[in-house]
Amino acid sequence: MDLIIRAWFALATLYMMGILLRWLGPWLEIDVKYGRFRWIGDAVDPLLRWVRRILPPLGPLDYAPVAALLLVWMLREVVVRVPVSY
């Protein structure tokens, strides 16, 4: 059981890093739509599209990556902390 929890924690953390890379990619001049890092966009974009459908439009600001980070972080904490407490 401990191995499964650690694996989930690691995968969720990697997914959060992917969200950050997708969000900060243009400023870091990392092309996540084409080229070597295309897989990051392929992995993260479905969650971001789902979050964008739920969030109300806020003009030119895109809060979907922040909301997705919070969502994955909360899910990771619940999955890791609840089995440990029992």
mmCIF file of C-alpha atoms in Angstrom, residues 22 41-55 64 68:
data_model
loop_
_atom_site.group_PDB
_atom_site.id
_atom_site.type_symbol
_atom_site.label_atom_id
_atom_site.label_comp_id
_atom_site.label_asym_id
_atom_site.label_seq_id
_atom_site.Cartn_x
_atom_site.Cartn_y
_atom_site.Cartn_z
ATOM 1 C CA ARG A 22 2.629 24.475 -19.802
ATOM 2 C CA GLY A 41 0.618 19.781 -23.678
ATOM 3 C CA ASP A 42 -0.972 16.483 -24.674
ATOM 4 C CA ALA A 43 -1.012 15.342 -21.046
ATOM 5 C CA VAL A 44 -2.093 18.593 -19.381
ATOM 6 C CA ASP A 45 -4.454 20.226 -21.889
ATOM 7 C CA PRO A 46 -7.481 17.949 -21.245
ATOM 8 C CA LEU A 47 -7.572 19.001 -17.570
ATOM 9 C CA LEU A 48 -7.034 22.664 -18.462
ATOM 10 C CA ARG A 49 -9.866 22.574 -21.026
ATOM 11 C CA TRP A 50 -12.187 21.036 -18.434
ATOM 12 C CA VAL A 51 -11.277 23.688 -15.853
ATOM 13 C CA ARG A 52 -11.766 26.475 -18.422
ATOM 14 C CA ARG A 53 -15.300 25.221 -19.106
ATOM 15 C CA ILE A 54 -16.128 25.408 -15.385
ATOM 16 C CA LEU A 55 -14.513 28.780 -14.579
ATOM 17 C CA ALA A 64 -7.235 27.700 -15.385
ATOM 18 C CA ALA A 68 -5.854 23.003 -12.023
#
